[in-house]
Amino acid sequence: REWSEGAVKFSSGRVVNQFKLRFDCVRNQLILQFQGSTFAAESKVKEFVLYTGSGKKKDSLVFRKGYPAVDNATDNTYYHVLVDEKVQLLRLVSKNIIEEKELISSNRGGARGRLEDAEKYYLLKDGRMIFLPAEKDDLLKALPEKADALSAFISEKRLRFKSHHDYTLLVSKYVELMQ
């Protein structure tokens, strides 16, 4: 990925924006560039915002850590924050290394790896991380108190949960139903 403009917020509350930023999702690490030097961000970073796009099409992507440990993630894992209201929708972006065995042995040896994008979605509710699967029935089981209304909404909007857009729509509807 290219370098982006952005802002870094430290746990002390201090915000700096003189760095160029890049997020390494393989290592779940923020990389900073300042006056030609590149370095990994220190542990005191609480969140960062990447500004993507240009002109009027500027987007900002918020990444934050400090969430409860779940699956292979710790409280030092950065999540992309998609909804930040009574509940939070969090997207964990990572890369899985897929080992491929070579059928014909080559001079290089047996196995090769390739990187494959992986995304997981979590709902932070009442201090708990709830995994949101892409399968509709399993997803509704994760949100049982609003399952009927959400099921109708999924059908009406034809959500397929192939992108973060569908999850964002669903959780926004979920927040609306909670009020």
PDB file of N, CA, C and O in Angstrom, residues 11-67:
ATOM      1  N   SER A  11      -2.137   7.268  23.621  1.00  0.00           N
ATOM      2  CA  SER A  11      -2.961   6.990  24.802  1.00  0.00           C
ATOM      3  C   SER A  11      -3.006   8.185  25.755  1.00  0.00           C
ATOM      4  O   SER A  11      -3.938   8.317  26.535  1.00  0.00           O
ATOM      5  N   SER A  12      -2.024   9.081  25.671  1.00  0.00           N
ATOM      6  CA  SER A  12      -2.026  10.294  26.503  1.00  0.00           C
ATOM      7  C   SER A  12      -3.071  11.301  26.025  1.00  0.00           C
ATOM      8  O   SER A  12      -3.367  12.271  26.727  1.00  0.00           O
ATOM      9  N   GLY A  13      -3.616  11.081  24.805  1.00  0.00           N
ATOM     10  CA  GLY A  13      -4.578  12.016  24.240  1.00  0.00           C
ATOM     11  C   GLY A  13      -3.958  12.926  23.193  1.00  0.00           C
ATOM     12  O   GLY A  13      -4.658  13.592  22.440  1.00  0.00           O
ATOM     13  N   ARG A  14      -2.616  12.976  23.141  1.00  0.00           N
ATOM     14  CA  ARG A  14      -1.918  13.826  22.176  1.00  0.00           C
ATOM     15  C   ARG A  14      -2.168  13.316  20.753  1.00  0.00           C
ATOM     16  O   ARG A  14      -2.156  12.113  20.508  1.00  0.00           O
ATOM     17  N   VAL A  15      -2.412  14.239  19.828  1.00  0.00           N
ATOM     18  CA  VAL A  15      -2.655  13.889  18.429  1.00  0.00           C
ATOM     19  C   VAL A  15      -1.571  14.544  17.578  1.00  0.00           C
ATOM     20  O   VAL A  15      -1.286  15.726  17.732  1.00  0.00           O
ATOM     21  N   VAL A  16      -0.977  13.753  16.695  1.00  0.00           N
ATOM     22  CA  VAL A  16       0.018  14.298  15.768  1.00  0.00           C
ATOM     23  C   VAL A  16      -0.413  13.959  14.348  1.00  0.00           C
ATOM     24  O   VAL A  16      -1.018  12.926  14.111  1.00  0.00           O
ATOM     25  N   ASN A  17      -0.089  14.862  13.430  1.00  0.00           N
ATOM     26  CA  ASN A  17      -0.464  14.595  12.042  1.00  0.00           C
ATOM     27  C   ASN A  17       0.633  14.963  11.053  1.00  0.00           C
ATOM     28  O   ASN A  17       0.364  15.195   9.891  1.00  0.00           O
ATOM     29  N   GLN A  18       1.884  14.995  11.521  1.00  0.00           N
ATOM     30  CA  GLN A  18       2.969  15.330  10.595  1.00  0.00           C
ATOM     31  C   GLN A  18       3.570  14.103   9.922  1.00  0.00           C
ATOM     32  O   GLN A  18       4.454  14.213   9.099  1.00  0.00           O
ATOM     33  N   PHE A  19       3.060  12.920  10.251  1.00  0.00           N
ATOM     34  CA  PHE A  19       3.592  11.691   9.674  1.00  0.00           C
ATOM     35  C   PHE A  19       2.802  11.260   8.444  1.00  0.00           C
ATOM     36  O   PHE A  19       1.615  11.543   8.334  1.00  0.00           O
ATOM     37  N   LYS A  20       3.457  10.542   7.563  1.00  0.00           N
ATOM     38  CA  LYS A  20       2.766   9.756   6.543  1.00  0.00           C
ATOM     39  C   LYS A  20       2.553   8.393   7.188  1.00  0.00           C
ATOM     40  O   LYS A  20       3.409   7.911   7.948  1.00  0.00           O
ATOM     41  N   LEU A  21       1.420   7.758   6.900  1.00  0.00           N
ATOM     42  CA  LEU A  21       1.071   6.511   7.571  1.00  0.00           C
ATOM     43  C   LEU A  21       0.852   5.380   6.573  1.00  0.00           C
ATOM     44  O   LEU A  21       0.394   5.612   5.461  1.00  0.00           O
ATOM     45  N   ARG A  22       1.146   4.168   7.037  1.00  0.00           N
ATOM     46  CA  ARG A  22       0.824   2.967   6.282  1.00  0.00           C
ATOM     47  C   ARG A  22       0.506   1.875   7.294  1.00  0.00           C
ATOM     48  O   ARG A  22       1.191   1.744   8.302  1.00  0.00           O
ATOM     49  N   PHE A  23      -0.532   1.105   7.023  1.00  0.00           N
ATOM     50  CA  PHE A  23      -0.908   0.028   7.926  1.00  0.00           C
ATOM     51  C   PHE A  23      -0.489  -1.305   7.319  1.00  0.00           C
ATOM     52  O   PHE A  23      -0.888  -1.640   6.211  1.00  0.00           O
ATOM     53  N   ASP A  24       0.344  -2.035   8.047  1.00  0.00           N
ATOM     54  CA  ASP A  24       0.802  -3.355   7.627  1.00  0.00           C
ATOM     55  C   ASP A  24      -0.153  -4.372   8.248  1.00  0.00           C
ATOM     56  O   ASP A  24      -0.055  -4.677   9.431  1.00  0.00           O
ATOM     57  N   CYS A  25      -1.107  -4.880   7.446  1.00  0.00           N
ATOM     58  CA  CYS A  25      -2.116  -5.773   8.031  1.00  0.00           C
ATOM     59  C   CYS A  25      -1.585  -7.187   8.236  1.00  0.00           C
ATOM     60  O   CYS A  25      -2.190  -7.961   8.966  1.00  0.00           O
ATOM     61  N   VAL A  26      -0.450  -7.537   7.640  1.00  0.00           N
ATOM     62  CA  VAL A  26       0.149  -8.842   7.914  1.00  0.00           C
ATOM     63  C   VAL A  26       0.635  -8.873   9.362  1.00  0.00           C
ATOM     64  O   VAL A  26       0.411  -9.823  10.097  1.00  0.00           O
ATOM     65  N   ARG A  27       1.289  -7.796   9.774  1.00  0.00           N
ATOM     66  CA  ARG A  27       1.828  -7.714  11.146  1.00  0.00           C
ATOM     67  C   ARG A  27       0.898  -6.962  12.101  1.00  0.00           C
ATOM     68  O   ARG A  27       1.218  -6.826  13.277  1.00  0.00           O
ATOM     69  N   ASN A  28      -0.218  -6.425  11.580  1.00  0.00           N
ATOM     70  CA  ASN A  28      -1.125  -5.580  12.352  1.00  0.00           C
ATOM     71  C   ASN A  28      -0.324  -4.476  13.035  1.00  0.00           C
ATOM     72  O   ASN A  28      -0.324  -4.328  14.246  1.00  0.00           O
ATOM     73  N   GLN A  29       0.396  -3.718  12.195  1.00  0.00           N
ATOM     74  CA  GLN A  29       1.324  -2.724  12.717  1.00  0.00           C
ATOM     75  C   GLN A  29       1.218  -1.427  11.924  1.00  0.00           C
ATOM     76  O   GLN A  29       1.122  -1.447  10.696  1.00  0.00           O
ATOM     77  N   LEU A  30       1.251  -0.321  12.640  1.00  0.00           N
ATOM     78  CA  LEU A  30       1.257   0.993  12.006  1.00  0.00           C
ATOM     79  C   LEU A  30       2.700   1.374  11.702  1.00  0.00           C
ATOM     80  O   LEU A  30       3.572   1.285  12.561  1.00  0.00           O
ATOM     81  N   ILE A  31       2.947   1.781  10.450  1.00  0.00           N
ATOM     82  CA  ILE A  31       4.272   2.228  10.027  1.00  0.00           C
ATOM     83  C   ILE A  31       4.185   3.731   9.770  1.00  0.00           C
ATOM     84  O   ILE A  31       3.247   4.202   9.120  1.00  0.00           O
ATOM     85  N   LEU A  32       5.148   4.467  10.296  1.00  0.00           N
ATOM     86  CA  LEU A  32       5.166   5.921  10.150  1.00  0.00           C
ATOM     87  C   LEU A  32       6.355   6.346   9.296  1.00  0.00           C
ATOM     88  O   LEU A  32       7.412   5.720   9.337  1.00  0.00           O
ATOM     89  N   GLN A  33       6.147   7.413   8.551  1.00  0.00           N
ATOM     90  CA  GLN A  33       7.245   7.988   7.770  1.00  0.00           C
ATOM     91  C   GLN A  33       7.330   9.466   8.132  1.00  0.00           C
ATOM     92  O   GLN A  33       6.317  10.165   8.139  1.00  0.00           O
ATOM     93  N   PHE A  34       8.545   9.923   8.449  1.00  0.00           N
ATOM     94  CA  PHE A  34       8.736  11.327   8.804  1.00  0.00           C
ATOM     95  C   PHE A  34      10.071  11.779   8.244  1.00  0.00           C
ATOM     96  O   PHE A  34      11.110  11.188   8.542  1.00  0.00           O
ATOM     97  N   GLN A  35      10.037  12.815   7.416  1.00  0.00           N
ATOM     98  CA  GLN A  35      11.238  13.378   6.809  1.00  0.00           C
ATOM     99  C   GLN A  35      12.141  12.291   6.232  1.00  0.00           C
ATOM    100  O   GLN A  35      13.346  12.258   6.473  1.00  0.00           O
ATOM    101  N   GLY A  36      11.524  11.363   5.487  1.00  0.00           N
ATOM    102  CA  GLY A  36      12.300  10.338   4.800  1.00  0.00           C
ATOM    103  C   GLY A  36      12.646   9.111   5.629  1.00  0.00           C
ATOM    104  O   GLY A  36      13.128   8.123   5.100  1.00  0.00           O
ATOM    105  N   SER A  37      12.436   9.145   6.931  1.00  0.00           N
ATOM    106  CA  SER A  37      12.726   7.979   7.777  1.00  0.00           C
ATOM    107  C   SER A  37      11.445   7.190   8.035  1.00  0.00           C
ATOM    108  O   SER A  37      10.382   7.772   8.219  1.00  0.00           O
ATOM    109  N   THR A  38      11.578   5.881   8.064  1.00  0.00           N
ATOM    110  CA  THR A  38      10.436   4.994   8.284  1.00  0.00           C
ATOM    111  C   THR A  38      10.651   4.217   9.569  1.00  0.00           C
ATOM    112  O   THR A  38      11.743   3.721   9.819  1.00  0.00           O
ATOM    113  N   PHE A  39       9.600   4.132  10.393  1.00  0.00           N
ATOM    114  CA  PHE A  39       9.715   3.367  11.638  1.00  0.00           C
ATOM    115  C   PHE A  39       8.359   2.856  12.077  1.00  0.00           C
ATOM    116  O   PHE A  39       7.326   3.401  11.692  1.00  0.00           O
ATOM    117  N   ALA A  40       8.363   1.783  12.861  1.00  0.00           N
ATOM    118  CA  ALA A  40       7.117   1.215  13.389  1.00  0.00           C
ATOM    119  C   ALA A  40       6.638   2.097  14.534  1.00  0.00           C
ATOM    120  O   ALA A  40       7.440   2.623  15.308  1.00  0.00           O
ATOM    121  N   ALA A  41       5.333   2.241  14.636  1.00  0.00           N
ATOM    122  CA  ALA A  41       4.757   3.075  15.696  1.00  0.00           C
ATOM    123  C   ALA A  41       4.980   2.411  17.050  1.00  0.00           C
ATOM    124  O   ALA A  41       5.026   1.192  17.167  1.00  0.00           O
ATOM    125  N   GLU A  42       5.110   3.240  18.060  1.00  0.00           N
ATOM    126  CA  GLU A  42       5.314   2.713  19.407  1.00  0.00           C
ATOM    127  C   GLU A  42       4.008   2.216  20.013  1.00  0.00           C
ATOM    128  O   GLU A  42       2.929   2.483  19.498  1.00  0.00           O
ATOM    129  N   SER A  43       4.115   1.508  21.098  1.00  0.00           N
ATOM    130  CA  SER A  43       2.941   0.882  21.722  1.00  0.00           C
ATOM    131  C   SER A  43       1.964   1.896  22.319  1.00  0.00           C
ATOM    132  O   SER A  43       0.838   1.549  22.614  1.00  0.00           O
ATOM    133  N   LYS A  44       2.382   3.135  22.498  1.00  0.00           N
ATOM    134  CA  LYS A  44       1.505   4.133  23.120  1.00  0.00           C
ATOM    135  C   LYS A  44       0.469   4.713  22.150  1.00  0.00           C
ATOM    136  O   LYS A  44      -0.310   5.574  22.518  1.00  0.00           O
ATOM    137  N   VAL A  45       0.460   4.246  20.908  1.00  0.00           N
ATOM    138  CA  VAL A  45      -0.542   4.694  19.937  1.00  0.00           C
ATOM    139  C   VAL A  45      -1.868   4.006  20.275  1.00  0.00           C
ATOM    140  O   VAL A  45      -1.926   2.795  20.396  1.00  0.00           O
ATOM    141  N   LYS A  46      -2.926   4.812  20.469  1.00  0.00           N
ATOM    142  CA  LYS A  46      -4.253   4.253  20.778  1.00  0.00           C
ATOM    143  C   LYS A  46      -5.076   4.059  19.512  1.00  0.00           C
ATOM    144  O   LYS A  46      -5.771   3.093  19.353  1.00  0.00           O
ATOM    145  N   GLU A  47      -4.982   5.042  18.618  1.00  0.00           N
ATOM    146  CA  GLU A  47      -5.713   4.942  17.354  1.00  0.00           C
ATOM    147  C   GLU A  47      -5.030   5.786  16.302  1.00  0.00           C
ATOM    148  O   GLU A  47      -4.206   6.647  16.619  1.00  0.00           O
ATOM    149  N   PHE A  48      -5.373   5.510  15.047  1.00  0.00           N
ATOM    150  CA  PHE A  48      -4.877   6.343  13.957  1.00  0.00           C
ATOM    151  C   PHE A  48      -5.944   6.421  12.880  1.00  0.00           C
ATOM    152  O   PHE A  48      -6.828   5.574  12.807  1.00  0.00           O
ATOM    153  N   VAL A  49      -5.855   7.488  12.096  1.00  0.00           N
ATOM    154  CA  VAL A  49      -6.810   7.729  11.018  1.00  0.00           C
ATOM    155  C   VAL A  49      -6.021   7.868   9.725  1.00  0.00           C
ATOM    156  O   VAL A  49      -5.062   8.635   9.662  1.00  0.00           O
ATOM    157  N   LEU A  50      -6.414   7.082   8.726  1.00  0.00           N
ATOM    158  CA  LEU A  50      -5.814   7.198   7.403  1.00  0.00           C
ATOM    159  C   LEU A  50      -6.765   7.993   6.527  1.00  0.00           C
ATOM    160  O   LEU A  50      -7.962   7.701   6.490  1.00  0.00           O
ATOM    161  N   TYR A  51      -6.236   9.013   5.846  1.00  0.00           N
ATOM    162  CA  TYR A  51      -7.053   9.768   4.894  1.00  0.00           C
ATOM    163  C   TYR A  51      -6.759   9.210   3.511  1.00  0.00           C
ATOM    164  O   TYR A  51      -5.622   9.220   3.062  1.00  0.00           O
ATOM    165  N   THR A  52      -7.801   8.678   2.862  1.00  0.00           N
ATOM    166  CA  THR A  52      -7.611   8.093   1.537  1.00  0.00           C
ATOM    167  C   THR A  52      -8.415   8.883   0.531  1.00  0.00           C
ATOM    168  O   THR A  52      -9.344   9.599   0.883  1.00  0.00           O
ATOM    169  N   GLY A  53      -8.064   8.740  -0.722  1.00  0.00           N
ATOM    170  CA  GLY A  53      -8.755   9.494  -1.761  1.00  0.00           C
ATOM    171  C   GLY A  53      -8.213  10.903  -1.833  1.00  0.00           C
ATOM    172  O   GLY A  53      -7.304  11.278  -1.111  1.00  0.00           O
ATOM    173  N   SER A  54      -8.795  11.696  -2.732  1.00  0.00           N
ATOM    174  CA  SER A  54      -8.320  13.066  -2.882  1.00  0.00           C
ATOM    175  C   SER A  54      -9.489  13.985  -3.195  1.00  0.00           C
ATOM    176  O   SER A  54     -10.562  13.531  -3.562  1.00  0.00           O
ATOM    177  N   GLY A  55      -9.249  15.264  -3.042  1.00  0.00           N
ATOM    178  CA  GLY A  55     -10.284  16.257  -3.337  1.00  0.00           C
ATOM    179  C   GLY A  55     -11.514  16.061  -2.469  1.00  0.00           C
ATOM    180  O   GLY A  55     -11.414  15.859  -1.275  1.00  0.00           O
ATOM    181  N   LYS A  56     -12.690  16.104  -3.090  1.00  0.00           N
ATOM    182  CA  LYS A  56     -13.939  15.955  -2.343  1.00  0.00           C
ATOM    183  C   LYS A  56     -14.235  14.503  -1.992  1.00  0.00           C
ATOM    184  O   LYS A  56     -15.113  14.222  -1.193  1.00  0.00           O
ATOM    185  N   LYS A  57     -13.521  13.556  -2.585  1.00  0.00           N
ATOM    186  CA  LYS A  57     -13.770  12.141  -2.351  1.00  0.00           C
ATOM    187  C   LYS A  57     -12.929  11.593  -1.191  1.00  0.00           C
ATOM    188  O   LYS A  57     -12.688  10.402  -1.107  1.00  0.00           O
ATOM    189  N   LYS A  58     -12.461  12.463  -0.310  1.00  0.00           N
ATOM    190  CA  LYS A  58     -11.619  12.011   0.797  1.00  0.00           C
ATOM    191  C   LYS A  58     -12.413  11.159   1.774  1.00  0.00           C
ATOM    192  O   LYS A  58     -13.502  11.503   2.179  1.00  0.00           O
ATOM    193  N   ASP A  59     -11.819  10.035   2.139  1.00  0.00           N
ATOM    194  CA  ASP A  59     -12.397   9.157   3.154  1.00  0.00           C
ATOM    195  C   ASP A  59     -11.434   9.115   4.323  1.00  0.00           C
ATOM    196  O   ASP A  59     -10.241   9.333   4.160  1.00  0.00           O
ATOM    197  N   SER A  60     -11.954   8.799   5.475  1.00  0.00           N
ATOM    198  CA  SER A  60     -11.054   8.578   6.598  1.00  0.00           C
ATOM    199  C   SER A  60     -11.361   7.218   7.192  1.00  0.00           C
ATOM    200  O   SER A  60     -12.515   6.861   7.384  1.00  0.00           O
ATOM    201  N   LEU A  61     -10.316   6.445   7.396  1.00  0.00           N
ATOM    202  CA  LEU A  61     -10.427   5.116   7.982  1.00  0.00           C
ATOM    203  C   LEU A  61      -9.858   5.185   9.394  1.00  0.00           C
ATOM    204  O   LEU A  61      -8.700   5.546   9.567  1.00  0.00           O
ATOM    205  N   VAL A  62     -10.671   4.854  10.379  1.00  0.00           N
ATOM    206  CA  VAL A  62     -10.231   4.904  11.776  1.00  0.00           C
ATOM    207  C   VAL A  62      -9.835   3.501  12.218  1.00  0.00           C
ATOM    208  O   VAL A  62     -10.603   2.554  12.059  1.00  0.00           O
ATOM    209  N   PHE A  63      -8.632   3.383  12.773  1.00  0.00           N
ATOM    210  CA  PHE A  63      -8.150   2.130  13.350  1.00  0.00           C
ATOM    211  C   PHE A  63      -7.882   2.377  14.826  1.00  0.00           C
ATOM    212  O   PHE A  63      -7.306   3.398  15.187  1.00  0.00           O
ATOM    213  N   ARG A  64      -8.311   1.426  15.673  1.00  0.00           N
ATOM    214  CA  ARG A  64      -8.180   1.611  17.116  1.00  0.00           C
ATOM    215  C   ARG A  64      -7.832   0.279  17.770  1.00  0.00           C
ATOM    216  O   ARG A  64      -8.223  -0.770  17.272  1.00  0.00           O
ATOM    217  N   LYS A  65      -7.105   0.363  18.877  1.00  0.00           N
ATOM    218  CA  LYS A  65      -6.824  -0.850  19.646  1.00  0.00           C
ATOM    219  C   LYS A  65      -7.279  -0.644  21.082  1.00  0.00           C
ATOM    220  O   LYS A  65      -7.736   0.425  21.444  1.00  0.00           O
ATOM    221  N   GLY A  66      -7.167  -1.711  21.873  1.00  0.00           N
ATOM    222  CA  GLY A  66      -7.608  -1.631  23.265  1.00  0.00           C
ATOM    223  C   GLY A  66      -8.905  -2.387  23.494  1.00  0.00           C
ATOM    224  O   GLY A  66      -9.574  -2.203  24.504  1.00  0.00           O
ATOM    225  N   TYR A  67      -9.269  -3.240  22.545  1.00  0.00           N
ATOM    226  CA  TYR A  67     -10.498  -4.026  22.667  1.00  0.00           C
ATOM    227  C   TYR A  67     -10.216  -5.344  23.381  1.00  0.00           C
ATOM    228  O   TYR A  67      -9.067  -5.789  23.427  1.00  0.00           O
TER     229      TYR A  67
END
